[in-house]
Short mmCIF file of N, CA and C in Angstrom, two decimals:
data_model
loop_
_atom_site.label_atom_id
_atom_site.label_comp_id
_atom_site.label_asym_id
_atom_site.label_seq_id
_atom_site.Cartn_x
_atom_site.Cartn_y
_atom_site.Cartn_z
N UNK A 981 19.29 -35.82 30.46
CA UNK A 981 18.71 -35.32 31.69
C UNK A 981 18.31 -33.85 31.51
N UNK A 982 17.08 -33.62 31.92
CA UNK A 982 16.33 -32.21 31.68
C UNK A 982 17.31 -31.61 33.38
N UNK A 983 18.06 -30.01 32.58
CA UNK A 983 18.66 -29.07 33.31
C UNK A 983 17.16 -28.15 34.14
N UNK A 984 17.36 -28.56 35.33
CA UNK A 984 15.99 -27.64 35.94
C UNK A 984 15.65 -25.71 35.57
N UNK A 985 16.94 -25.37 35.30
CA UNK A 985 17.54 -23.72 35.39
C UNK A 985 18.60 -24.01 34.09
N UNK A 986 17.49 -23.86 32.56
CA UNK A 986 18.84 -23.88 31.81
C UNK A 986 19.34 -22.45 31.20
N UNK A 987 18.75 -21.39 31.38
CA UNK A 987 18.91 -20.13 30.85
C UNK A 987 19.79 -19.30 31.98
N UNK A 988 20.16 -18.02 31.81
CA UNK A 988 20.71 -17.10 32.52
C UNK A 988 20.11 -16.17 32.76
N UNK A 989 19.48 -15.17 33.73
CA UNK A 989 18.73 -14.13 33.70
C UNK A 989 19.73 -12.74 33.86
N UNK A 990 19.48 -11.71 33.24
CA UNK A 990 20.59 -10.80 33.41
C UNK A 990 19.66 -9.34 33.83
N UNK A 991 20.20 -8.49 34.13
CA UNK A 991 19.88 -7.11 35.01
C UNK A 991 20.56 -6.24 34.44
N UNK A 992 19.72 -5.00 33.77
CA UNK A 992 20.61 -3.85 33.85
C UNK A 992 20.45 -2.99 34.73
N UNK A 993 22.12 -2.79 34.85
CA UNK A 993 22.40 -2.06 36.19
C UNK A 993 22.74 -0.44 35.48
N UNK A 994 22.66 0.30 36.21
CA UNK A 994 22.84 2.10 35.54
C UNK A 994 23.83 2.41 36.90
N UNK A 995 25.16 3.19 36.53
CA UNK A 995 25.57 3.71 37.33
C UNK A 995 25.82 5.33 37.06
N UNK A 996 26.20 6.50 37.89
CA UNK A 996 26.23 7.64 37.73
C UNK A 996 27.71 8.03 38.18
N UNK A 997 28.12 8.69 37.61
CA UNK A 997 29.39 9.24 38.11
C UNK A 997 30.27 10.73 37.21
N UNK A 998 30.78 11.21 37.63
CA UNK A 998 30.81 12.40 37.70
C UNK A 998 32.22 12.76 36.83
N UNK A 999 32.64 13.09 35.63
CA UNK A 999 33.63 13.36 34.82
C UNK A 999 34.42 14.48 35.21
N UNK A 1000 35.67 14.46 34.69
CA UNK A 1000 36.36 15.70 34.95
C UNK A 1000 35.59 17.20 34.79
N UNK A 1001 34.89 17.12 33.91
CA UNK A 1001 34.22 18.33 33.53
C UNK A 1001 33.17 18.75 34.62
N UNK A 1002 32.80 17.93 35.03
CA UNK A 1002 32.16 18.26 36.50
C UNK A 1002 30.56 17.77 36.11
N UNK A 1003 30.20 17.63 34.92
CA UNK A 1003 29.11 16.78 34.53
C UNK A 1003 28.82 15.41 34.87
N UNK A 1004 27.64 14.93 35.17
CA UNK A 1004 27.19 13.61 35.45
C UNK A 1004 27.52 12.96 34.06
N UNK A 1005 27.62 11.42 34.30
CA UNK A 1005 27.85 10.36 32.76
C UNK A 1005 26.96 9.53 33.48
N UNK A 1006 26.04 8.63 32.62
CA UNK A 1006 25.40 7.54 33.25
C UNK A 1006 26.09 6.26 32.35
N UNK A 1007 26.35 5.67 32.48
CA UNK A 1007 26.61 4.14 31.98
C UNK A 1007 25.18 2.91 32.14
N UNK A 1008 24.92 2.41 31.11
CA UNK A 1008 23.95 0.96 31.88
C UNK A 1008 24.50 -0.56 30.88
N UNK A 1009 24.47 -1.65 31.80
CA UNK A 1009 25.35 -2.82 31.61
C UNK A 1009 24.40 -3.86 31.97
N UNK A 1010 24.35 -4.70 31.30
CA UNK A 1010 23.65 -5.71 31.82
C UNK A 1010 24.72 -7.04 32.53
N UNK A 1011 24.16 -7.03 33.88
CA UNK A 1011 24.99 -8.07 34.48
C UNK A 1011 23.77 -9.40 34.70
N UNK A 1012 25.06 -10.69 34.51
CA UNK A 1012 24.30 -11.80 34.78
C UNK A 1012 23.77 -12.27 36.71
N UNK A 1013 23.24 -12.43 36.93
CA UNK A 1013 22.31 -12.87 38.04
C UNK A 1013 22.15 -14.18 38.34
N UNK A 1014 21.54 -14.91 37.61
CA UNK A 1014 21.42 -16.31 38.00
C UNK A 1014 21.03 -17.35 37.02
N UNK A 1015 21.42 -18.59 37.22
CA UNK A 1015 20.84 -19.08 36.51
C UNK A 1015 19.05 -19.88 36.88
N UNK A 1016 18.06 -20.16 35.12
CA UNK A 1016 16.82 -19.25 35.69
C UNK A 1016 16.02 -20.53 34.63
N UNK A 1017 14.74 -20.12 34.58
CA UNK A 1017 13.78 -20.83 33.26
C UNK A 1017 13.03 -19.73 33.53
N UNK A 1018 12.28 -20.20 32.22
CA UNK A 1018 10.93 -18.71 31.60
C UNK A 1018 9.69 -19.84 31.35
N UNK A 1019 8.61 -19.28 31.74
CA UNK A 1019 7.13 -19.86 31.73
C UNK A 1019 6.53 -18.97 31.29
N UNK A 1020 5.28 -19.40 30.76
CA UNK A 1020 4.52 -17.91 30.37
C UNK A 1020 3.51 -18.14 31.75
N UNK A 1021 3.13 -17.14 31.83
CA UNK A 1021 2.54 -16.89 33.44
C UNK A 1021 1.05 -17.06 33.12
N UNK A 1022 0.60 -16.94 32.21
CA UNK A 1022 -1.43 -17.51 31.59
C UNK A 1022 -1.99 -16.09 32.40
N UNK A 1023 -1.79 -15.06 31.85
CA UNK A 1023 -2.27 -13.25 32.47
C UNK A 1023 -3.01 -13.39 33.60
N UNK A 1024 -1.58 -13.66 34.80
CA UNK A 1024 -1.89 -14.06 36.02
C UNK A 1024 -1.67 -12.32 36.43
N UNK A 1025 -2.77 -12.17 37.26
CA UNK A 1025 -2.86 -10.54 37.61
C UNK A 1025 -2.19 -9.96 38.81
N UNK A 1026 -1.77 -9.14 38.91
CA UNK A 1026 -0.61 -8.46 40.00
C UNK A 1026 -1.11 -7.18 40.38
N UNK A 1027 -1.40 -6.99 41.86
CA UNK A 1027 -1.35 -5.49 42.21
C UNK A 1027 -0.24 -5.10 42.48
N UNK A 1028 -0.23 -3.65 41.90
CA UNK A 1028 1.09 -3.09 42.03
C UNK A 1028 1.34 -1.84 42.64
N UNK A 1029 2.49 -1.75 43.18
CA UNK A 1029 2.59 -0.38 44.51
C UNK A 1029 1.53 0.79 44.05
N UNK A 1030 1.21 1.11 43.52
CA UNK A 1030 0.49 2.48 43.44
C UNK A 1030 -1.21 1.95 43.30
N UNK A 1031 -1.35 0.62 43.30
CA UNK A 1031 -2.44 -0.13 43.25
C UNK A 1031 -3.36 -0.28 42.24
N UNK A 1032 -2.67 -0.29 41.04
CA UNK A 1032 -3.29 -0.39 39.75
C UNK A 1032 -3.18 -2.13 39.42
N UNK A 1033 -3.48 -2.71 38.66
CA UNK A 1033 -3.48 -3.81 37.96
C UNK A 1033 -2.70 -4.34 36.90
N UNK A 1034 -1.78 -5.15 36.56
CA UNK A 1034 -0.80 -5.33 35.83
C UNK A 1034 -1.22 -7.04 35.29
N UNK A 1035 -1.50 -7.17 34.06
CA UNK A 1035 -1.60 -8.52 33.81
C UNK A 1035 0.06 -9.59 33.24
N UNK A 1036 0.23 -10.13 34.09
CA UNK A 1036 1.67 -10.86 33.51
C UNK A 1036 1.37 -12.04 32.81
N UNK A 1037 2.52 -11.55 31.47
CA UNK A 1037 2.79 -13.08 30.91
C UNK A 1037 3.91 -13.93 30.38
N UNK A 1038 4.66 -13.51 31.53
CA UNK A 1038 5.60 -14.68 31.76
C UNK A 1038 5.81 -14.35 33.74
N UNK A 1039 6.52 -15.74 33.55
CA UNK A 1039 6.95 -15.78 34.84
C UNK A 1039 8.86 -16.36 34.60
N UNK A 1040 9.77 -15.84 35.55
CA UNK A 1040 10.53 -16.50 35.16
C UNK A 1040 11.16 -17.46 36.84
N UNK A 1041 11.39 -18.45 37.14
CA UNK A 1041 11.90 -19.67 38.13
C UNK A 1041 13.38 -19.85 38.10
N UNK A 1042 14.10 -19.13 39.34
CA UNK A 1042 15.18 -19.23 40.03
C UNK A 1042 15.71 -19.81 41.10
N UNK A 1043 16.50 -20.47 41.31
CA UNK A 1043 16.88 -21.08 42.86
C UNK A 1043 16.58 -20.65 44.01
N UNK A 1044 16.85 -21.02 44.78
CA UNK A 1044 16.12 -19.99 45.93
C UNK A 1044 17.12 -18.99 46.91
N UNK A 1045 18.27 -18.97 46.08
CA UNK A 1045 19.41 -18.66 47.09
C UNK A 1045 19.83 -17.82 45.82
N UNK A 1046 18.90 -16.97 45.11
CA UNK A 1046 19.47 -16.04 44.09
C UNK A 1046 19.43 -14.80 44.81
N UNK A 1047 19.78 -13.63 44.50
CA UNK A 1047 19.89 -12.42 44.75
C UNK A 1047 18.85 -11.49 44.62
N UNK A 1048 18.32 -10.54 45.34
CA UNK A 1048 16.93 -9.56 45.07
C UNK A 1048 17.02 -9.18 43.88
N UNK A 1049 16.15 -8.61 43.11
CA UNK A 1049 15.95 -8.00 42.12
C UNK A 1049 14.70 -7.54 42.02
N UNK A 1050 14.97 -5.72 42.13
CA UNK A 1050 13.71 -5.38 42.78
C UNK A 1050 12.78 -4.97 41.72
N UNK A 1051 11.70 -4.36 42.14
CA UNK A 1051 10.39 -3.89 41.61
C UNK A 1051 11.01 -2.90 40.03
N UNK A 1052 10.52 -3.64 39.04
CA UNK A 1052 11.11 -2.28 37.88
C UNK A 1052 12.47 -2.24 37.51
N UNK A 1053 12.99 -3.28 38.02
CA UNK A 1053 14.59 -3.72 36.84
C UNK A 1053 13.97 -4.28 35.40
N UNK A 1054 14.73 -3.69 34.41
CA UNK A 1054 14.83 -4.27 33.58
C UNK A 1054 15.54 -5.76 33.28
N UNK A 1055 14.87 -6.67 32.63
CA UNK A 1055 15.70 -8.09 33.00
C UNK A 1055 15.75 -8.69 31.35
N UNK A 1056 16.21 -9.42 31.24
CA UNK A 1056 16.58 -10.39 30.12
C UNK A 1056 16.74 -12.06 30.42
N UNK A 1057 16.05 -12.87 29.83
CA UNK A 1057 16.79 -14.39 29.91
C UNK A 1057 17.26 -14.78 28.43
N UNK A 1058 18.04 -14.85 28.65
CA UNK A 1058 19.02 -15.58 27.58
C UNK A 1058 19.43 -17.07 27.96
N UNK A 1059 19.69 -17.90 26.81
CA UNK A 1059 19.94 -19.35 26.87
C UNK A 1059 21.47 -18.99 26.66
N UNK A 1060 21.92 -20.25 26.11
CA UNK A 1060 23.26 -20.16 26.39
C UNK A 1060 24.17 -19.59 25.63
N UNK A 1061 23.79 -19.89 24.28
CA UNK A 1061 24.16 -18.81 23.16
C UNK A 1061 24.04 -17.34 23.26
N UNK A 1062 23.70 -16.77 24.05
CA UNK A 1062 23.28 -15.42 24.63
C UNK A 1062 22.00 -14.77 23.65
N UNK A 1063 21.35 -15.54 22.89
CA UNK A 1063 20.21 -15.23 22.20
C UNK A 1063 18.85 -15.06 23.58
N UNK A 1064 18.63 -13.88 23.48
CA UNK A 1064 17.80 -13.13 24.73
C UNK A 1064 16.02 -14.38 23.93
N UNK A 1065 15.68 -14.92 24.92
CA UNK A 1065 14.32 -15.15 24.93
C UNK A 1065 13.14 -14.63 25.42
N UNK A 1066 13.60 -13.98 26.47
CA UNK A 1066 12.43 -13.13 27.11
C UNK A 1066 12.88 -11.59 27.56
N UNK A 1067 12.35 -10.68 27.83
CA UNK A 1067 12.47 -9.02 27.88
C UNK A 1067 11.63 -8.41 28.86
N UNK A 1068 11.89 -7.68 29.85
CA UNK A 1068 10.76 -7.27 30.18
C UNK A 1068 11.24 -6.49 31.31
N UNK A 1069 10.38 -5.83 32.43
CA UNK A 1069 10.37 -5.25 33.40
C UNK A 1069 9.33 -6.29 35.14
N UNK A 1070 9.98 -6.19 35.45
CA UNK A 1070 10.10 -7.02 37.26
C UNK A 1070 9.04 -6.30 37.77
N UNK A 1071 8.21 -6.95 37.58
CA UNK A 1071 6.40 -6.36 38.60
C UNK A 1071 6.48 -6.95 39.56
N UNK A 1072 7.21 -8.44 40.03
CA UNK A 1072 6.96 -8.75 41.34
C UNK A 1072 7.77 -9.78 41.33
N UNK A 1073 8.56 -10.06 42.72
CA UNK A 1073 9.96 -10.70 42.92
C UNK A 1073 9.39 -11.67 44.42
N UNK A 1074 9.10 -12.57 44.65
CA UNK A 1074 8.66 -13.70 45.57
C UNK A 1074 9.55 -14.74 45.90
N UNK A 1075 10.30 -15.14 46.67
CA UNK A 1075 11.28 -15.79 47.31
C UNK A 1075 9.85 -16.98 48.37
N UNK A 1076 10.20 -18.25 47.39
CA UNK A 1076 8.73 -19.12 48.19
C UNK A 1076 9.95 -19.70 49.33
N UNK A 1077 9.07 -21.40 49.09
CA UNK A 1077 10.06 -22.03 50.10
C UNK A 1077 11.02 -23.11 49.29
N UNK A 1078 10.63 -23.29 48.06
CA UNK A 1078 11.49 -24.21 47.15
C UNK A 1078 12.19 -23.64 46.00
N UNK A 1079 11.42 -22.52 45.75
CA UNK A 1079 12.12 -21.64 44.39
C UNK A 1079 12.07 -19.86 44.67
N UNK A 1080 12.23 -19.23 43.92
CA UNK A 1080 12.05 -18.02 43.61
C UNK A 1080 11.84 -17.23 42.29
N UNK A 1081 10.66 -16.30 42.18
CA UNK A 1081 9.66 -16.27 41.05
C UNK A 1081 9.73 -15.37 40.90
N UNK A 1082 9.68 -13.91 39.41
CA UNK A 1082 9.76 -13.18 39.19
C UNK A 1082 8.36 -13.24 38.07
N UNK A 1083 7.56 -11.95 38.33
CA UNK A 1083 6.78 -11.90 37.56
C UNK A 1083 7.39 -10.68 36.38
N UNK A 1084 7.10 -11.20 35.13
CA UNK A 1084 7.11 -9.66 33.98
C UNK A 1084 6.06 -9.46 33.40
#
């Protein structure tokens, strides 16, 4: 039986926080998100906030009850072996009525 969502999509997250020394430290981690599939998107075109043009080619397909992930996260899908298949940066995040779609 074909798994509809067989990969994992992951997010790096950056946090800031402040050391004894009184200096900032940044940390960044990639946390898992959901489970996902990767398509290549055929340089389906995207306007983007500042209103320039962005050609995507992939798309990646999530459940519909996944979590935001906004404009300009860095993302990863990895299969199950944690061998990363796809890389990229989040141009556009769409919550339809059956799935939810991330363009890179």
């Amino acid at each position: 039986m074909v798994k509809q969502y067989p990969y994992r999509l992951f997010a790096l997250e950056s946090t800031s926080s402040k050391n004894p020394s009184g200096s900032f430290q940044s940390t960044a981690t990639w946390v898992s998100i959901s489970n996902c599939r990767d398509e290549k998107a055929n340089g389906r075109q995207i306007r983007l906030e500042d209103s320039s043009i962005y050609i995507s080619n992939l798309v990646v397909f999530l459940p519909k009850n996944c979590p935001l992930v906004k404009f300009g996260t860095k993302i990863q899908v990895r299969d199950l072996d944690g061998i990363v298949r796809a890389e990229g940066t989040v141009k556009e995040f769409d919550s339809g009525q059956l799935n939810t779609r991330i363009w890179v």
